Coordinates of C-alpha atoms in Angstrom, one line a residue:
Y1 CA 0.8 23.3 -0.1
E2 CA 3.2 22.9 2.4
V3 CA 3.6 19.4 3.7
G4 CA 1.9 18.8 7.3
S5 CA -0.1 22.1 6.5
C6 CA -3.6 21.9 4.4
S7 CA -6.5 23.5 4.1
A8 CA -8.2 20.5 2.2
P9 CA -9.6 18.1 4.7
L10 CA -7.6 14.1 4.4
A11 CA -10.2 11.5 4.1
L12 CA -7.9 8.2 5.6
S13 CA -9.1 4.8 6.6
A14 CA -7.8 3.3 9.7
E15 CA -5.3 1.0 7.8
S16 CA -4.1 3.9 5.9
F17 CA -0.4 5.1 6.1
C18 CA 0.5 8.7 6.7
A19 CA 2.9 10.2 8.1
K20 CA 2.7 11.8 11.5
R21 CA 4.1 15.6 9.9
I22 CA 0.9 15.6 7.1
I23 CA -1.6 14.2 9.8
S24 CA -0.9 16.4 12.7
G25 CA -1.6 19.5 10.7
C26 CA -4.9 18.5 8.4
T27 CA -8.0 17.8 9.1
V28 CA -9.2 14.0 8.6
I29 CA -12.0 12.6 7.8
P30 CA -12.1 8.8 9.3
L31 CA -13.4 6.4 6.4
S32 CA -14.6 3.1 7.1
Y33 CA -15.2 0.1 4.7
G34 CA -17.3 -1.5 7.7
D35 CA -15.9 -4.5 7.5
G36 CA -12.5 -6.0 10.1
L37 CA -11.0 -5.1 13.4
E38 CA -10.4 -1.5 12.4
S39 CA -14.5 -0.2 11.8
A40 CA -14.8 -2.0 15.2
L41 CA -11.9 0.1 17.1
L42 CA -13.9 3.1 15.7
S43 CA -17.1 2.1 16.9
Y44 CA -15.7 0.7 19.8
C45 CA -13.8 4.6 20.3
G46 CA -16.8 6.1 19.4
I47 CA -14.9 8.1 16.3
P48 CA -18.0 8.8 14.1
A49 CA -16.4 7.7 10.0
A50 CA -17.7 8.4 6.5
H51 CA -18.5 4.7 4.4
A52 CA -16.0 4.7 1.6
E53 CA -16.4 1.0 -1.0
R54 CA -13.1 -1.3 -0.5
N55 CA -11.8 -0.9 -4.1
G56 CA -9.0 -3.1 -5.9
T57 CA -7.4 0.8 -6.0
V58 CA -7.1 3.7 -3.6
S59 CA -8.2 5.6 -6.7
G60 CA -11.6 4.1 -7.4
T61 CA -12.3 3.9 -3.5
A62 CA -11.3 8.0 -3.4
A63 CA -13.8 8.5 -6.9
E64 CA -16.6 6.8 -5.4
F65 CA -16.2 8.9 -2.3
A66 CA -16.4 12.2 -3.8
L67 CA -19.1 11.2 -6.2
D68 CA -21.2 10.0 -3.2
I69 CA -20.5 13.4 -0.7
T70 CA -20.9 16.0 -4.2
S71 CA -23.1 16.7 -6.5
G72 CA -20.4 19.1 -9.1
P73 CA -17.7 17.6 -10.8
V74 CA -14.8 15.4 -9.9
F75 CA -11.6 15.7 -11.2
L76 CA -9.0 13.2 -10.9
C77 CA -5.3 14.7 -11.0
G78 CA -2.3 12.8 -12.3
L79 CA -4.1 9.6 -12.5
D80 CA -2.1 8.0 -15.2
L81 CA -2.0 4.1 -15.3
N82 CA -0.9 3.2 -18.7
A83 CA 1.9 0.8 -17.7
P84 CA 5.6 3.1 -17.8
A85 CA 8.9 1.5 -18.6
G86 CA 10.2 3.2 -15.6
Y87 CA 8.9 3.2 -11.6
Q88 CA 5.4 1.8 -11.0
H89 CA 4.8 4.7 -8.2
A90 CA 5.2 8.7 -8.1
Q91 CA 8.6 9.6 -6.3
P92 CA 9.9 9.7 -3.4
N93 CA 7.6 6.5 -3.1
C94 CA 8.8 4.6 0.5
I95 CA 8.3 1.2 -1.0
E96 CA 11.2 2.3 -3.5
V97 CA 13.3 3.4 -0.4
R98 CA 13.0 -0.1 0.7
N99 CA 13.4 -1.9 -2.0
S100 CA 16.4 -0.1 -3.8
S101 CA 18.3 -0.8 -0.4
F102 CA 18.5 -4.2 -1.4
D103 CA 19.9 -3.3 -5.0
N104 CA 23.4 -4.0 -5.8
R105 CA 26.4 -4.7 -8.6
T106 CA 24.9 -8.0 -9.4
V107 CA 21.4 -7.4 -8.8
P108 CA 20.8 -3.7 -9.9
K109 CA 17.5 -1.4 -10.1
E110 CA 17.1 -1.4 -13.5
G111 CA 16.7 -5.2 -13.4
R112 CA 14.5 -4.7 -10.6
I113 CA 12.2 -2.4 -12.3
S114 CA 12.1 -3.8 -15.8
A115 CA 11.1 -6.9 -14.1
S116 CA 8.0 -5.4 -11.9
R117 CA 6.9 -3.6 -15.3
F118 CA 7.0 -6.9 -17.0
S119 CA 5.4 -9.1 -14.4
S120 CA 3.0 -6.7 -12.8
Q121 CA -0.9 -6.3 -14.2
S122 CA -2.3 -4.5 -11.8
L123 CA -2.7 -1.2 -13.6
S124 CA -4.5 -2.7 -16.2
V125 CA -6.7 -3.9 -13.8
Y126 CA -7.1 -0.5 -12.6
S127 CA -7.6 0.6 -15.3
G128 CA -10.2 -1.3 -16.5
W129 CA -12.6 -1.0 -13.0
F130 CA -12.4 2.4 -14.5
K131 CA -13.5 1.5 -18.0
S132 CA -16.1 -0.2 -16.6
L133 CA -17.7 2.4 -15.0
P134 CA -21.5 3.5 -16.2
A135 CA -22.1 6.5 -17.6
E136 CA -24.4 7.9 -14.4
K137 CA -20.9 8.2 -12.6
T138 CA -18.4 9.0 -15.5
K139 CA -20.9 12.2 -16.6
R140 CA -19.4 13.9 -13.5
L141 CA -15.9 12.4 -13.4
F142 CA -13.0 13.8 -15.4
R143 CA -9.2 13.0 -15.5
L144 CA -7.4 16.5 -15.2
S145 CA -4.4 17.3 -17.4
D146 CA -2.2 20.4 -18.2
H147 CA -2.5 19.3 -22.4
F148 CA -0.6 16.3 -21.5
K149 CA -1.6 13.5 -24.2
F150 CA -2.6 10.5 -21.8
A151 CA -1.5 6.9 -23.4
D152 CA -3.7 4.5 -21.9
T153 CA -7.7 5.8 -21.8
L154 CA -10.0 5.6 -18.9
G155 CA -12.8 4.6 -20.9
S156 CA -16.2 6.8 -20.8
V157 CA -13.6 9.5 -17.6
A158 CA -13.1 12.3 -19.9
D159 CA -9.7 14.0 -20.0
T160 CA -9.3 17.6 -19.5
D161 CA -7.5 20.8 -18.8
F162 CA -7.2 23.1 -16.2
D163 CA -9.5 26.0 -18.3
F164 CA -12.7 23.3 -18.2
F165 CA -11.6 23.2 -14.7
A166 CA -11.7 26.9 -13.5
D167 CA -15.2 27.2 -15.2
S168 CA -16.1 24.5 -14.1
A169 CA -15.4 25.3 -10.3
D170 CA -17.1 28.7 -10.8
G171 CA -15.9 30.2 -7.8
R172 CA -17.4 27.3 -5.3
N173 CA -14.4 26.1 -3.5
V174 CA -16.0 25.5 -0.4
F175 CA -15.2 21.7 0.3
P176 CA -18.2 19.7 2.4
A177 CA -18.5 19.7 5.7
F178 CA -17.6 17.1 7.8
T179 CA -16.2 18.2 11.2
D180 CA -17.7 16.9 14.1
A181 CA -17.2 18.2 17.2
N182 CA -18.2 15.1 19.6
I183 CA -15.3 13.3 19.4
P184 CA -13.8 12.2 22.6
P185 CA -10.9 13.7 24.0
Q186 CA -7.7 12.7 23.1
A187 CA -7.1 10.8 27.1
E188 CA -10.5 9.0 26.4
L189 CA -9.3 8.1 23.2
L190 CA -6.1 6.3 24.4
K191 CA -7.9 4.9 27.2
S192 CA -10.8 3.1 24.7
E193 CA -8.0 2.0 22.3
R194 CA -5.9 0.6 25.4
Q195 CA -8.7 -1.6 26.1
F196 CA -9.7 -2.9 22.7
F197 CA -6.3 -3.5 22.4
E198 CA -6.2 -5.7 25.3
N199 CA -10.3 -7.3 24.6
N200 CA -9.1 -8.5 20.9
K201 CA -5.4 -8.9 21.1
S202 CA -5.5 -13.2 20.6
S203 CA -9.1 -13.7 18.9
N204 CA -9.1 -15.3 16.5
E205 CA -10.7 -11.8 14.2
W206 CA -7.6 -10.5 15.5
L207 CA -5.3 -12.9 13.8
H208 CA -7.6 -13.3 10.7
S209 CA -7.5 -9.7 10.1
V210 CA -4.1 -8.7 10.7
F211 CA -2.7 -12.2 9.2
P212 CA -5.2 -13.3 6.7
A213 CA -2.6 -15.7 4.4
E214 CA -1.2 -17.2 7.8
Y215 CA -4.7 -17.4 10.0
L216 CA -6.3 -19.1 6.9
G217 CA -3.4 -21.8 5.9
F218 CA -2.9 -22.9 9.7
M219 CA -7.3 -23.0 9.4
R220 CA -7.0 -24.9 6.3
S221 CA -4.2 -27.4 8.2
A222 CA -6.8 -28.1 10.8
G223 CA -5.7 -31.9 11.9
G224 CA -2.9 -32.4 8.9
Q225 CA 1.0 -33.4 10.5
D226 CA 2.0 -29.0 10.0
A227 CA -1.2 -28.0 11.9
E228 CA 1.1 -27.7 15.2
A229 CA 4.0 -26.0 13.1
K230 CA 1.6 -23.3 11.1
K231 CA -0.4 -22.1 14.8
N232 CA 3.4 -22.0 16.2
S233 CA 4.2 -19.7 13.5
L234 CA 1.1 -17.9 13.7
L235 CA 1.2 -16.8 17.2
K236 CA 5.1 -15.8 17.4
R237 CA 3.8 -13.5 14.4
N238 CA 1.5 -11.9 16.0
D239 CA 3.5 -11.6 19.8
V240 CA 6.3 -9.5 18.0
L241 CA 3.3 -7.3 16.5
L242 CA 2.2 -7.4 19.9
S243 CA 5.3 -6.0 21.1
H244 CA 5.3 -3.0 19.0
L245 CA 2.1 -2.3 19.3
E246 CA 2.2 -2.1 23.3
R247 CA 5.2 0.1 22.7
I248 CA 3.3 2.7 20.9
L249 CA -0.2 2.5 23.1
Y250 CA 1.7 2.3 26.8
E251 CA 4.9 4.2 26.6

């Protein structure tokens, strides 16, 4: 399909990144993990959201969500969790664009890519999650491939081809309906977003949710010699973030 124009609904959590040209042309299903500021923001703005399970991998969250909202087979396309010899992610990728800006003749791209392959265990963790799924879930879960032999299996998640996919679809190409006409108008949403921002922008919950590592470091240093320095560092980072958010909300 064309980027920015798709017939399939796009499920996104409030903390997800999505390019404007894509999100503006798709029907979006808001997802909520039921925790953090994101959940509170959706509730405050009156935006209904479907529940999703927080997972170590987005693929796992997507699989759980698809199994929850359907009764038929669920197909995973392109889910190769075997550590590759090169890039860890499909290309083009915004992370690679950012990282490549630091490549040079003395610290080349090849060294960076090779180092990430040997030091990262994330793919094996993600693969292990799929391998641990009970049979009651994997009996409806399939990894789709055009006769490609994956180097790694996903436990009892069966690999299958497009012929099996076509036979399983059996003419049922209707997506689950999620349309909700009760979402507030755009002007009301913006007003609610601004009010939520003003009410929460310096609260402990805000700092904990937005800067978890720095906030925990500050809390653990209470009474220590560096407590004031950590507090100032945390508030300085928050001030920078707030200036960016204010431009988005008020300009």
